[in-house]
Short mmCIF file of C-alpha atoms in Angstrom, two decimals:
data_model
loop_
_atom_site.label_atom_id
_atom_site.label_comp_id
_atom_site.label_asym_id
_atom_site.label_seq_id
_atom_site.Cartn_x
_atom_site.Cartn_y
_atom_site.Cartn_z
CA MET A 168 83.41 88.72 105.77
CA SER A 169 81.46 90.64 103.05
CA THR A 170 83.27 90.90 99.60
CA ASP A 171 80.93 93.71 98.43
CA HIS A 172 83.00 96.62 99.74
CA ALA A 173 80.18 99.19 98.65
CA THR A 174 77.99 97.71 101.31
CA ASP A 175 80.43 97.38 104.08
CA HIS A 176 79.21 99.42 107.36
CA ALA A 177 82.71 100.19 108.59
CA VAL A 178 83.59 103.62 108.86
CA HIS A 179 86.73 104.15 106.36
CA GLY A 180 90.18 105.48 107.58
CA TYR A 181 90.12 108.34 105.03
CA ILE A 182 86.66 109.73 106.11
CA THR A 183 88.32 112.44 108.49
CA ASP A 184 90.25 113.64 105.10
CA LYS A 185 87.49 113.26 102.69
CA ASP A 186 87.30 116.76 101.58
CA LYS A 187 91.16 116.68 101.22
CA TYR A 188 90.89 113.74 98.99
CA LEU A 189 88.05 115.38 96.95
CA ASN A 190 89.94 118.48 96.46
CA ARG A 191 92.80 116.57 95.23
CA MET A 192 90.51 114.62 92.74
CA ARG A 193 89.02 117.72 91.32
CA ARG A 194 92.50 118.98 90.56
CA ILE A 195 93.53 115.70 89.02
CA GLU A 196 90.30 115.80 87.13
CA GLY A 197 91.29 119.36 85.80
CA GLN A 198 94.87 118.05 85.03
CA ALA A 199 93.44 115.30 82.85
CA ARG A 200 90.86 117.84 80.91
CA GLY A 201 94.20 119.87 80.19
CA ILE A 202 95.91 117.06 78.90
CA HIS A 203 92.97 116.42 76.59
CA LYS A 204 92.97 119.60 75.44
CA MET A 205 96.84 119.84 74.70
CA VAL A 206 96.38 116.45 72.55
CA GLU A 207 93.31 118.28 70.66
CA ASP A 208 95.52 121.49 70.26
CA GLU A 209 98.36 119.34 69.20
CA LYS A 210 100.78 120.52 71.59
CA TYR A 211 104.30 119.54 71.79
CA CYS A 212 104.65 115.68 72.67
CA ILE A 213 107.31 116.32 75.51
CA ASP A 214 105.18 119.07 77.08
CA ILE A 215 102.21 116.39 76.97
CA LEU A 216 104.51 113.89 78.43
CA THR A 217 105.49 116.17 81.29
CA GLN A 218 101.72 116.90 82.16
CA ILE A 219 101.01 113.12 82.03
CA SER A 220 103.83 112.67 84.60
CA ALA A 221 102.61 115.07 87.06
CA LEU A 222 99.15 113.68 86.74
CA THR A 223 100.65 110.36 87.42
CA SER A 224 102.51 111.56 90.48
CA ALA A 225 99.24 113.35 91.73
CA LEU A 226 97.32 109.79 91.40
CA GLU A 227 100.01 108.08 93.23
CA ALA A 228 100.03 110.61 96.05
CA VAL A 229 96.19 110.07 96.65
CA ALA A 230 96.77 106.05 96.60
CA LEU A 231 99.67 106.40 98.71
CA GLY A 232 97.43 108.34 101.12
CA LEU A 233 94.56 106.14 100.87
CA LEU A 234 97.02 103.19 101.47
CA ASP A 235 98.29 104.70 104.60
CA ASP A 236 94.88 105.38 105.77
CA HIS A 237 93.61 101.89 105.34
CA LEU A 238 96.64 100.27 106.75
CA ARG A 239 96.49 102.68 109.86
CA HIS A 240 92.40 102.12 110.40
CA CYS A 241 91.08 99.26 108.65
CA VAL A 242 93.93 96.85 108.80
CA VAL A 243 94.92 97.71 112.55
CA ASP A 244 91.23 97.48 113.61
CA ALA A 245 90.87 94.21 111.98
CA ALA A 246 94.44 92.90 113.42
CA LYS A 247 93.04 93.79 116.91
CA LEU A 248 90.26 91.59 116.23
CA GLY A 249 92.45 88.59 114.86
CA GLY A 250 91.18 85.64 112.97
CA ALA A 251 89.73 85.48 109.51
CA GLU A 252 88.99 89.13 109.28
CA ALA A 253 92.47 90.15 109.81
CA ASP A 254 94.02 87.79 107.63
CA ALA A 255 91.52 88.97 104.88
CA LYS A 256 92.34 92.66 105.52
CA ILE A 257 96.17 91.83 105.35
CA THR A 258 95.76 89.91 102.14
CA GLU A 259 93.73 92.73 100.69
CA ALA A 260 96.24 95.38 101.77
CA THR A 261 99.09 93.17 100.20
CA ALA A 262 97.15 92.98 96.99
CA ALA A 263 96.54 96.70 96.65
CA ILE A 264 100.33 97.39 97.41
CA ALA A 265 101.23 94.85 94.67
CA ARG A 266 98.97 96.77 92.34
CA LEU A 267 100.73 99.87 93.05
CA VAL A 268 104.00 99.00 92.48
CA ARG A 269 103.52 97.30 89.15
#
């Protein structure tokens, strides 16, 4: 199994929703720029924290969507094949979930 995910040739589960993810990421980038401007303009702390909370929620939604796609496609496909690839994908998914819940 390759550990260099950038060179993996498998089709990723999110690929059918790629445009949706890219649109969400553009909105998130805009939110981050807005928070930057709020700090520059010395806006009220609570207002900035509210926007940071919204940004965090938006990032979590993208992460959960990608995780769902990964489980439904990459992990399921590997599990059907069994063996070391299946074990590796399950371990990888478990580690990703652990990072998300920290």
